[in-house]
mmCIF file of C-alpha atoms in Angstrom:
data_model
loop_
_atom_site.group_PDB
_atom_site.id
_atom_site.type_symbol
_atom_site.label_atom_id
_atom_site.label_comp_id
_atom_site.label_asym_id
_atom_site.label_seq_id
_atom_site.Cartn_x
_atom_site.Cartn_y
_atom_site.Cartn_z
ATOM 1 C CA MET W 7 -6.531 10.655 2.264
ATOM 2 C CA LEU W 8 -7.391 7.011 2.193
ATOM 3 C CA PHE W 9 -11.026 5.747 2.047
ATOM 4 C CA ARG W 10 -11.074 2.292 3.531
ATOM 5 C CA LEU W 11 -14.009 -0.162 2.492
ATOM 6 C CA LEU W 12 -12.132 -3.602 3.193
ATOM 7 C CA GLY W 13 -13.909 -3.499 6.587
ATOM 8 C CA PRO W 14 -15.581 -1.129 8.394
ATOM 9 C CA VAL W 15 -16.065 2.021 6.519
ATOM 10 C CA GLU W 16 -13.083 4.504 7.501
ATOM 11 C CA VAL W 17 -11.150 7.434 6.373
ATOM 12 C CA LEU W 18 -7.590 8.229 7.071
ATOM 13 C CA GLY W 19 -5.971 11.669 6.616
ATOM 14 C CA ASP W 20 -2.889 12.339 4.646
ATOM 15 C CA ASP W 21 -0.733 11.851 8.046
ATOM 16 C CA GLY W 22 -2.294 8.405 8.369
ATOM 17 C CA SER W 23 -4.572 9.582 11.396
ATOM 18 C CA PRO W 24 -8.255 8.521 11.339
ATOM 19 C CA VAL W 25 -10.894 10.985 10.447
ATOM 20 C CA GLU W 26 -13.923 11.038 12.929
ATOM 21 C CA LEU W 27 -16.991 10.197 10.893
ATOM 22 C CA PRO W 28 -20.424 10.820 11.958
ATOM 23 C CA GLY W 29 -22.499 7.889 13.219
ATOM 24 C CA ALA W 30 -24.012 4.696 11.241
ATOM 25 C CA ARG W 31 -26.317 6.881 9.220
ATOM 26 C CA GLY W 32 -23.231 9.187 8.091
ATOM 27 C CA ARG W 33 -21.169 6.022 7.379
ATOM 28 C CA ALA W 34 -23.689 4.163 5.371
ATOM 29 C CA ILE W 35 -24.148 7.372 3.206
ATOM 30 C CA LEU W 36 -20.203 7.660 2.804
ATOM 31 C CA ALA W 37 -20.289 3.947 1.872
ATOM 32 C CA MET W 38 -22.830 4.371 -0.815
ATOM 33 C CA LEU W 39 -21.172 7.352 -2.213
ATOM 34 C CA LEU W 40 -17.911 5.487 -2.546
ATOM 35 C CA VAL W 41 -19.252 2.157 -4.283
ATOM 36 C CA SER W 42 -21.423 4.416 -6.667
ATOM 37 C CA ARG W 43 -18.300 6.507 -7.876
ATOM 38 C CA PRO W 44 -17.989 8.262 -10.199
ATOM 39 C CA ASP W 45 -21.770 8.465 -10.613
ATOM 40 C CA VAL W 46 -24.181 10.806 -8.944
ATOM 41 C CA VAL W 47 -26.281 8.973 -6.255
ATOM 42 C CA PRO W 48 -29.934 10.458 -6.203
ATOM 43 C CA ALA W 49 -31.081 11.680 -2.960
ATOM 44 C CA GLY W 50 -33.892 8.997 -2.997
ATOM 45 C CA ARG W 51 -31.320 6.440 -2.670
ATOM 46 C CA LEU W 52 -29.424 8.232 0.176
ATOM 47 C CA PHE W 53 -32.878 8.208 2.016
ATOM 48 C CA ALA W 54 -32.705 4.482 2.121
ATOM 49 C CA THR W 55 -29.541 4.292 4.200
ATOM 50 C CA GLY W 56 -31.351 5.086 7.548
ATOM 51 C CA GLN W 57 -34.668 4.938 9.374
ATOM 52 C CA SER W 58 -37.745 7.061 8.026
ATOM 53 C CA ALA W 59 -37.830 10.477 9.335
ATOM 54 C CA LYS W 60 -40.544 13.006 9.569
ATOM 55 C CA ASP W 61 -38.663 15.342 7.284
ATOM 56 C CA PRO W 62 -36.188 12.787 5.207
ATOM 57 C CA VAL W 63 -34.772 15.678 2.982
ATOM 58 C CA ASN W 64 -33.855 17.816 6.145
ATOM 59 C CA ALA W 65 -32.273 14.695 7.781
ATOM 60 C CA LEU W 66 -30.289 13.879 4.764
ATOM 61 C CA HIS W 67 -29.002 17.398 4.509
ATOM 62 C CA VAL W 68 -27.974 17.276 8.349
ATOM 63 C CA GLN W 69 -26.007 14.054 7.506
ATOM 64 C CA ILE W 70 -24.360 15.453 4.422
ATOM 65 C CA ALA W 71 -23.209 18.747 6.251
ATOM 66 C CA LYS W 72 -21.882 16.500 9.136
ATOM 67 C CA LEU W 73 -19.953 14.637 6.389
ATOM 68 C CA ARG W 74 -18.468 17.685 4.759
ATOM 69 C CA ALA W 75 -17.461 18.967 8.093
ATOM 70 C CA ALA W 76 -15.697 15.674 9.009
ATOM 71 C CA LEU W 77 -13.838 15.481 5.664
ATOM 72 C CA PRO W 78 -10.417 17.346 5.675
ATOM 73 C CA GLU W 79 -11.101 18.799 2.275
ATOM 74 C CA PRO W 80 -14.021 19.441 -0.129
ATOM 75 C CA ARG W 81 -15.046 16.102 -1.632
ATOM 76 C CA LEU W 82 -18.495 15.936 -1.469
ATOM 77 C CA VAL W 83 -20.392 17.928 -4.090
ATOM 78 C CA SER W 84 -23.926 18.714 -4.815
ATOM 79 C CA GLU W 85 -25.239 17.411 -8.263
ATOM 80 C CA PRO W 86 -28.829 18.129 -9.795
ATOM 81 C CA GLY W 87 -30.728 15.535 -8.074
ATOM 82 C CA GLY W 88 -28.142 14.083 -5.890
ATOM 83 C CA TYR W 89 -24.479 14.144 -4.577
ATOM 84 C CA ARG W 90 -21.216 12.890 -5.884
ATOM 85 C CA LEU W 91 -17.881 11.898 -3.965
ATOM 86 C CA LEU W 92 -14.736 12.992 -5.481
ATOM 87 C CA THR W 93 -11.739 10.816 -5.071
ATOM 88 C CA ARG W 94 -8.280 10.470 -6.658
ATOM 89 C CA ALA W 95 -6.244 7.296 -8.081
ATOM 90 C CA GLY W 96 -5.329 5.151 -5.167
ATOM 91 C CA GLU W 97 -7.278 6.848 -2.330
ATOM 92 C CA VAL W 98 -9.908 3.887 -2.039
ATOM 93 C CA ASP W 99 -8.447 0.658 -0.747
ATOM 94 C CA ALA W 100 -11.058 -1.311 -2.678
ATOM 95 C CA ASP W 101 -9.533 0.114 -5.867
ATOM 96 C CA VAL W 102 -6.026 -0.651 -4.890
ATOM 97 C CA PHE W 103 -6.956 -4.279 -3.914
ATOM 98 C CA ALA W 104 -8.648 -4.823 -7.350
ATOM 99 C CA ASP W 105 -5.675 -3.554 -9.255
ATOM 100 C CA ALA W 106 -3.587 -5.711 -7.227
ATOM 101 C CA CYS W 107 -5.627 -8.771 -8.027
ATOM 102 C CA ALA W 108 -5.398 -7.972 -11.749
ATOM 103 C CA THR W 109 -1.572 -7.542 -11.402
ATOM 104 C CA GLY W 110 -1.254 -10.853 -9.569
ATOM 105 C CA ARG W 111 -3.418 -12.663 -11.970
ATOM 106 C CA GLU W 112 -1.382 -11.469 -14.966
ATOM 107 C CA LEU W 113 1.921 -12.326 -13.026
ATOM 108 C CA ALA W 114 0.611 -15.890 -12.418
ATOM 109 C CA ARG W 115 -0.622 -16.179 -16.135
ATOM 110 C CA GLN W 116 3.051 -15.110 -17.351
ATOM 111 C CA GLY W 117 4.490 -17.992 -15.457
ATOM 112 C CA ASN W 118 5.898 -16.048 -12.322
ATOM 113 C CA PRO W 119 4.091 -17.570 -9.516
ATOM 114 C CA ALA W 120 6.609 -16.039 -6.884
ATOM 115 C CA ALA W 121 5.864 -12.511 -7.817
ATOM 116 C CA ALA W 122 2.104 -13.142 -7.978
ATOM 117 C CA VAL W 123 2.195 -14.606 -4.565
ATOM 118 C CA THR W 124 3.851 -11.407 -3.209
ATOM 119 C CA VAL W 125 1.466 -9.075 -4.911
ATOM 120 C CA LEU W 126 -1.639 -11.006 -3.737
ATOM 121 C CA ARG W 127 -0.505 -11.677 -0.351
ATOM 122 C CA GLU W 128 0.220 -8.057 0.444
ATOM 123 C CA ALA W 129 -3.087 -7.195 -0.887
ATOM 124 C CA LEU W 130 -5.092 -9.600 1.000
ATOM 125 C CA ALA W 131 -3.391 -8.361 4.306
ATOM 126 C CA GLN W 132 -5.418 -5.129 3.592
ATOM 127 C CA TRP W 133 -8.684 -6.889 4.537
ATOM 128 C CA ARG W 134 -10.347 -6.155 8.026
ATOM 129 C CA GLN W 135 -13.389 -7.699 9.729
ATOM 130 C CA PRO W 136 -16.136 -7.487 9.679
ATOM 131 C CA VAL W 137 -16.323 -6.489 6.054
ATOM 132 C CA GLY W 138 -18.913 -4.306 4.390
ATOM 133 C CA TYR W 139 -21.585 -3.975 7.180
ATOM 134 C CA ASP W 140 -21.943 -0.304 6.329
ATOM 135 C CA PHE W 141 -23.010 -0.824 2.668
ATOM 136 C CA ALA W 142 -25.596 -2.820 0.564
ATOM 137 C CA ASP W 143 -25.304 -6.479 0.307
ATOM 138 C CA VAL W 144 -24.611 -6.651 -3.492
ATOM 139 C CA TRP W 145 -21.366 -4.626 -3.133
ATOM 140 C CA ARG W 146 -20.509 -6.741 -0.085
ATOM 141 C CA VAL W 147 -21.044 -9.828 -2.269
ATOM 142 C CA ARG W 148 -18.689 -8.320 -4.959
ATOM 143 C CA LEU W 149 -15.806 -7.499 -2.565
ATOM 144 C CA GLU W 150 -16.025 -10.953 -1.258
ATOM 145 C CA GLU W 151 -16.009 -12.734 -4.530
ATOM 146 C CA LEU W 152 -13.055 -10.520 -5.311
ATOM 147 C CA ARG W 153 -11.112 -11.842 -2.328
ATOM 148 C CA LEU W 154 -11.969 -15.406 -2.931
ATOM 149 C CA ALA W 155 -10.727 -15.133 -6.480
ATOM 150 C CA ALA W 156 -7.385 -13.570 -5.218
ATOM 151 C CA LEU W 157 -7.077 -16.385 -2.801
ATOM 152 C CA ASP W 158 -7.716 -19.064 -5.414
ATOM 153 C CA THR W 159 -4.933 -17.372 -7.695
ATOM 154 C CA VAL W 160 -2.634 -16.940 -4.642
ATOM 155 C CA LEU W 161 -3.031 -20.548 -3.483
ATOM 156 C CA ASP W 162 -2.604 -22.181 -6.903
ATOM 157 C CA ALA W 163 0.694 -20.094 -7.322
ATOM 158 C CA GLU W 164 1.895 -21.311 -3.844
ATOM 159 C CA LEU W 165 1.342 -24.870 -4.774
ATOM 160 C CA ALA W 166 3.080 -24.269 -8.084
ATOM 161 C CA LEU W 167 6.126 -23.480 -5.792
ATOM 162 C CA GLY W 168 6.148 -26.338 -3.717
ATOM 163 C CA ARG W 169 4.543 -25.127 -0.565
ATOM 164 C CA HIS W 170 1.816 -27.876 -0.376
ATOM 165 C CA ARG W 171 2.904 -28.802 3.125
ATOM 166 C CA GLU W 172 2.314 -25.141 4.531
ATOM 167 C CA LEU W 173 -0.901 -24.688 2.690
ATOM 168 C CA VAL W 174 -2.914 -27.527 3.978
ATOM 169 C CA PRO W 175 -4.354 -25.663 7.226
ATOM 170 C CA GLU W 176 -5.289 -22.519 5.238
ATOM 171 C CA LEU W 177 -6.948 -24.697 2.604
ATOM 172 C CA ALA W 178 -8.678 -26.809 5.135
ATOM 173 C CA GLY W 179 -10.216 -23.659 6.739
ATOM 174 C CA LEU W 180 -11.331 -22.422 3.450
ATOM 175 C CA VAL W 181 -13.033 -25.568 2.530
ATOM 176 C CA ALA W 182 -15.001 -25.475 6.099
ATOM 177 C CA GLU W 183 -15.761 -21.918 5.560
ATOM 178 C CA HIS W 184 -17.031 -22.420 1.983
ATOM 179 C CA PRO W 185 -17.955 -25.922 1.736
ATOM 180 C CA LEU W 186 -19.557 -25.768 -1.663
ATOM 181 C CA ARG W 187 -16.822 -24.135 -3.243
ATOM 182 C CA GLU W 188 -15.358 -26.731 -5.522
ATOM 183 C CA ARG W 189 -12.030 -24.893 -6.191
ATOM 184 C CA PHE W 190 -10.853 -24.808 -2.605
ATOM 185 C CA ALA W 191 -11.581 -28.407 -2.321
ATOM 186 C CA GLU W 192 -9.518 -29.130 -5.413
ATOM 187 C CA LEU W 193 -6.624 -27.198 -4.135
ATOM 188 C CA LEU W 194 -6.698 -28.969 -0.811
ATOM 189 C CA MET W 195 -6.853 -32.407 -2.730
ATOM 190 C CA ARG W 196 -3.626 -31.272 -4.634
ATOM 191 C CA ALA W 197 -1.985 -30.112 -1.469
ATOM 192 C CA LEU W 198 -2.669 -33.340 0.325
ATOM 193 C CA HIS W 199 -1.579 -35.676 -2.595
ATOM 194 C CA ARG W 200 1.753 -33.763 -3.100
ATOM 195 C CA GLY W 201 2.366 -34.147 0.562
ATOM 196 C CA GLY W 202 1.921 -38.042 0.341
ATOM 197 C CA ARG W 203 -1.444 -37.880 2.105
ATOM 198 C CA ARG W 204 -3.466 -39.613 -0.702
ATOM 199 C CA PRO W 205 -6.238 -41.103 1.754
ATOM 200 C CA GLU W 206 -7.080 -37.708 3.056
ATOM 201 C CA ALA W 207 -7.177 -36.169 -0.399
ATOM 202 C CA LEU W 208 -9.524 -38.757 -1.385
ATOM 203 C CA ALA W 209 -11.747 -38.268 1.674
ATOM 204 C CA VAL W 210 -11.882 -34.507 0.591
ATOM 205 C CA PHE W 211 -13.486 -35.517 -2.740
ATOM 206 C CA GLY W 212 -15.721 -37.913 -0.906
ATOM 207 C CA ASP W 213 -17.264 -35.144 1.372
ATOM 208 C CA LEU W 214 -17.400 -32.616 -1.245
ATOM 209 C CA ARG W 215 -19.407 -35.037 -3.545
ATOM 210 C CA ARG W 216 -21.882 -35.676 -0.510
ATOM 211 C CA ARG W 217 -22.240 -32.077 0.269
ATOM 212 C CA LEU W 218 -23.095 -31.113 -3.499
ATOM 213 C CA ALA W 219 -25.612 -33.994 -3.757
ATOM 214 C CA ASP W 220 -27.435 -33.372 -0.404
ATOM 215 C CA GLU W 221 -27.636 -29.337 -0.781
ATOM 216 C CA LEU W 222 -27.459 -28.783 -4.619
ATOM 217 C CA GLY W 223 -28.356 -32.148 -6.241
ATOM 218 C CA THR W 224 -25.276 -32.272 -8.376
ATOM 219 C CA ASP W 225 -21.865 -33.883 -8.717
ATOM 220 C CA PRO W 226 -18.367 -32.418 -8.728
ATOM 221 C CA GLY W 227 -17.163 -30.706 -11.903
ATOM 222 C CA PRO W 228 -15.227 -32.430 -14.503
ATOM 223 C CA GLY W 229 -11.908 -30.700 -13.271
ATOM 224 C CA THR W 230 -12.509 -31.814 -9.823
ATOM 225 C CA SER W 231 -13.467 -35.471 -10.767
ATOM 226 C CA ALA W 232 -10.505 -35.602 -13.160
ATOM 227 C CA LEU W 233 -8.122 -35.023 -10.096
ATOM 228 C CA HIS W 234 -10.092 -37.461 -8.106
ATOM 229 C CA LEU W 235 -9.242 -40.123 -10.753
ATOM 230 C CA GLU W 236 -5.773 -39.199 -10.791
ATOM 231 C CA ILE W 237 -5.396 -39.382 -7.156
ATOM 232 C CA LEU W 238 -7.181 -42.704 -7.207
ATOM 233 C CA ARG W 239 -4.600 -44.045 -9.876
ATOM 234 C CA ASP W 240 -2.126 -42.589 -7.649
ATOM 235 C CA GLU W 241 -0.723 -40.804 -10.543
ATOM 236 C CA PRO W 242 2.282 -38.403 -9.584
ATOM 237 C CA ALA W 243 1.471 -34.802 -9.320
ATOM 238 C CA PRO W 244 2.773 -32.387 -11.892
ATOM 239 C CA PRO W 245 6.609 -31.819 -11.459
ATOM 240 C CA LEU W 246 7.513 -28.728 -9.655
ATOM 241 C CA PRO W 247 9.291 -25.717 -11.395
ATOM 242 C CA PRO W 248 13.132 -26.158 -11.588
ATOM 243 C CA GLY W 249 13.730 -22.466 -10.574
ATOM 244 C CA GLY W 250 13.066 -22.987 -6.910
ATOM 245 C CA ASN W 251 10.505 -21.618 -4.686
ATOM 246 C CA LEU W 252 12.108 -18.324 -3.243
ATOM 247 C CA PRO W 253 9.267 -15.587 -2.786
ATOM 248 C CA HIS W 254 9.743 -12.703 -4.966
ATOM 249 C CA PRO W 255 11.475 -9.660 -2.844
ATOM 250 C CA ALA W 256 8.947 -7.020 -1.759
ATOM 251 C CA GLY W 257 11.497 -4.450 -2.574
ATOM 252 C CA ALA W 258 15.101 -3.341 -2.760
ATOM 253 C CA LEU W 259 17.378 -4.172 0.043
ATOM 254 C CA PHE W 260 19.687 -1.532 1.266
ATOM 255 C CA GLY W 261 22.969 -1.445 3.345
ATOM 256 C CA ARG W 262 23.720 -5.059 2.975
ATOM 257 C CA ASP W 263 25.869 -5.362 0.012
ATOM 258 C CA ALA W 264 29.206 -5.926 2.109
ATOM 259 C CA ASP W 265 27.335 -8.849 3.869
ATOM 260 C CA LEU W 266 25.909 -10.423 0.809
ATOM 261 C CA GLY W 267 29.332 -10.204 -0.876
ATOM 262 C CA THR W 268 30.941 -12.068 1.966
ATOM 263 C CA ALA W 269 28.222 -14.777 2.025
ATOM 264 C CA GLY W 270 28.132 -15.189 -1.637
ATOM 265 C CA ARG W 271 32.109 -15.799 -1.695
ATOM 266 C CA LEU W 272 31.621 -18.165 1.349
ATOM 267 C CA LEU W 273 29.036 -20.233 -0.410
ATOM 268 C CA GLY W 274 31.690 -20.746 -3.254
ATOM 269 C CA GLU W 275 33.846 -22.359 -0.701
ATOM 270 C CA ARG W 276 31.622 -24.125 1.794
ATOM 271 C CA ARG W 277 28.794 -26.511 1.834
ATOM 272 C CA LEU W 278 27.094 -24.763 4.573
ATOM 273 C CA VAL W 279 26.850 -21.067 5.379
ATOM 274 C CA THR W 280 24.903 -19.802 8.485
ATOM 275 C CA LEU W 281 23.631 -16.226 9.049
ATOM 276 C CA THR W 282 23.442 -15.286 12.896
ATOM 277 C CA GLY W 283 22.244 -12.417 14.870
ATOM 278 C CA PRO W 284 19.585 -11.181 17.037
ATOM 279 C CA GLY W 285 15.917 -11.504 16.007
ATOM 280 C CA GLY W 286 14.320 -8.865 13.843
ATOM 281 C CA VAL W 287 17.784 -7.701 12.166
ATOM 282 C CA GLY W 288 16.779 -8.979 8.579
ATOM 283 C CA LYS W 289 18.780 -12.313 8.715
ATOM 284 C CA THR W 290 15.774 -14.117 6.524
ATOM 285 C CA ARG W 291 15.486 -11.288 4.186
ATOM 286 C CA ALA W 292 19.014 -11.147 3.384
ATOM 287 C CA ALA W 293 19.148 -14.878 2.860
ATOM 288 C CA ARG W 294 16.304 -14.493 0.498
ATOM 289 C CA GLU W 295 18.035 -11.690 -1.427
ATOM 290 C CA LEU W 296 21.268 -13.812 -1.598
ATOM 291 C CA GLY W 297 19.265 -16.479 -3.172
ATOM 292 C CA HIS W 298 17.959 -14.424 -5.894
ATOM 293 C CA ARG W 299 21.301 -12.947 -6.660
ATOM 294 C CA LEU W 300 23.109 -16.413 -6.929
ATOM 295 C CA ARG W 301 20.193 -18.135 -9.025
ATOM 296 C CA GLY W 302 22.651 -18.653 -11.862
ATOM 297 C CA ARG W 303 25.098 -20.689 -10.094
ATOM 298 C CA PHE W 304 22.601 -23.363 -9.469
ATOM 299 C CA PRO W 305 20.961 -24.937 -12.462
ATOM 300 C CA ASP W 306 18.329 -26.981 -10.140
ATOM 301 C CA GLY W 307 17.230 -23.791 -8.584
ATOM 302 C CA VAL W 308 17.431 -22.352 -5.001
ATOM 303 C CA TRP W 309 14.879 -23.415 -2.615
ATOM 304 C CA LEU W 310 13.437 -22.096 0.661
ATOM 305 C CA VAL W 311 12.666 -24.730 3.447
ATOM 306 C CA GLU W 312 10.627 -23.272 6.311
ATOM 307 C CA LEU W 313 11.674 -25.018 9.650
ATOM 308 C CA ALA W 314 9.702 -22.794 11.980
ATOM 309 C CA SER W 315 6.495 -25.050 11.730
ATOM 310 C CA VAL W 316 8.305 -28.149 12.459
ATOM 311 C CA ALA W 317 7.135 -29.607 15.710
ATOM 312 C CA ARG W 318 9.531 -30.507 18.577
ATOM 313 C CA ASP W 319 9.218 -34.171 17.523
ATOM 314 C CA GLY W 320 8.956 -33.473 13.682
ATOM 315 C CA SER W 321 11.515 -34.236 11.206
ATOM 316 C CA VAL W 322 13.541 -31.774 9.381
ATOM 317 C CA LEU W 323 14.301 -34.356 6.787
ATOM 318 C CA ASP W 324 10.475 -34.532 6.108
ATOM 319 C CA ALA W 325 10.383 -30.882 5.927
ATOM 320 C CA VAL W 326 13.017 -30.912 3.197
ATOM 321 C CA ALA W 327 11.768 -33.649 1.266
ATOM 322 C CA ALA W 328 8.299 -32.177 1.222
ATOM 323 C CA THR W 329 9.597 -28.961 -0.253
ATOM 324 C CA LEU W 330 12.092 -30.305 -2.788
ATOM 325 C CA PRO W 331 10.763 -32.045 -6.135
ATOM 326 C CA ALA W 332 12.803 -35.147 -5.622
ATOM 327 C CA GLY W 333 12.235 -38.984 -5.616
ATOM 328 C CA GLU W 334 8.910 -40.924 -5.241
ATOM 329 C CA PRO W 335 6.219 -39.495 -2.789
ATOM 330 C CA ALA W 336 5.881 -42.881 -1.159
ATOM 331 C CA ALA W 337 9.634 -43.401 -0.478
ATOM 332 C CA PRO W 338 11.240 -42.370 2.856
ATOM 333 C CA ALA W 339 12.430 -38.949 3.209
ATOM 334 C CA ARG W 340 16.141 -39.843 3.359
ATOM 335 C CA ASP W 341 15.893 -42.058 0.159
ATOM 336 C CA ARG W 342 14.243 -39.340 -1.507
ATOM 337 C CA LEU W 343 16.661 -36.688 -0.777
ATOM 338 C CA LEU W 344 19.648 -39.076 -1.500
ATOM 339 C CA ALA W 345 17.825 -39.649 -5.051
#
C-alpha cells in the first residue's frame, strides 16, 4: 500500500490501483492521521477537519467507518481518546521523499554531485500539484520547505557538474516564484556568470537588492554580496571538477555487454564512435554506461554535452564550450576549445 501526501491525498493498493476514498472530509481526516503518525490523534482535533455538525461525535464515527471500509486492510485503530493510523516503512511518499533528501545531501557533502543529482531528481519527480490542500497549513509549509531545500541541493550539485547553461531557465523560474529567497538568486547569478552572461548576473543581484529593501527593509546576505563582488571584479568562477559530468546511473544495465564491448574497442581505435538506432532503444543510456566504464582511460574526465536544446541557428561549438571547463570565458568558443 502507498499513502501519497506529495499532492492531493491518495491511497494506492498493492497492485498500484487507486483506493476510492470518501469525500473531502474523509481525505482531511486521513491526512491528519498520516501527518500525526505515530501519535494518537484526539477526536477533538479530528472534529476540526469539517464543518460543524449537530452531532459531531456521530459524524466523526461515520467518517471513520467509511475510511476503514475503504482501506484494503485494517490500518485505522481506535485508542483511548482518539485514533491512530498504522503504516509500514516505505508506505508514505513523504517519508520516502525525506529519506531521499537526506541521502542526496549526504552524497553532495561527500563530493559525489552526480549521485546526489540522480537521487534528488528522482525524489522531486514524485511531487504532484496541488500539494497539501487536504491538510493543515503547518504541514504544507513543512513539505514545501523540504522540497525547496532539495532543489537548493540538486541545483548546486548540477552547477558543480557544469550544467550552468541548462539550469538558467529553471533557476529563473524559481527566482520569479520565490523572489525573496536569496539562495535561488545566488544560484542563478552563478549559472549566468559561468555561462559568460555577466551583465545578466549583475542584474539579478540588483533586482534582489531592490526587492529585499522594498519588502523587508534589508540587504542581501554576506554570501550573495560576496558573489556580487566576485562578478563585479569578473573573477573566474571556481574550476569545474576534472572527473566529468556524467549523471550517476539510475541502476544496472542488462543485455548490452556485447554492444558496450564493441563500442569500447572502437573508441580505442577511432576518434568518433556513433551509436545509431530507432528512438527509445536505449542509445543514450548505453553511451552513459560506456562513459562510466571507460573513465580510467581519460585523465581529464568524460563529459556529456546535451545538444537537444541547441536551436536550429544555435552553435554546437557554444554548447560544447559551455560544458567543458576550458579557456577564458570571454574568448570565442572555438579558441576556448582549442586551448
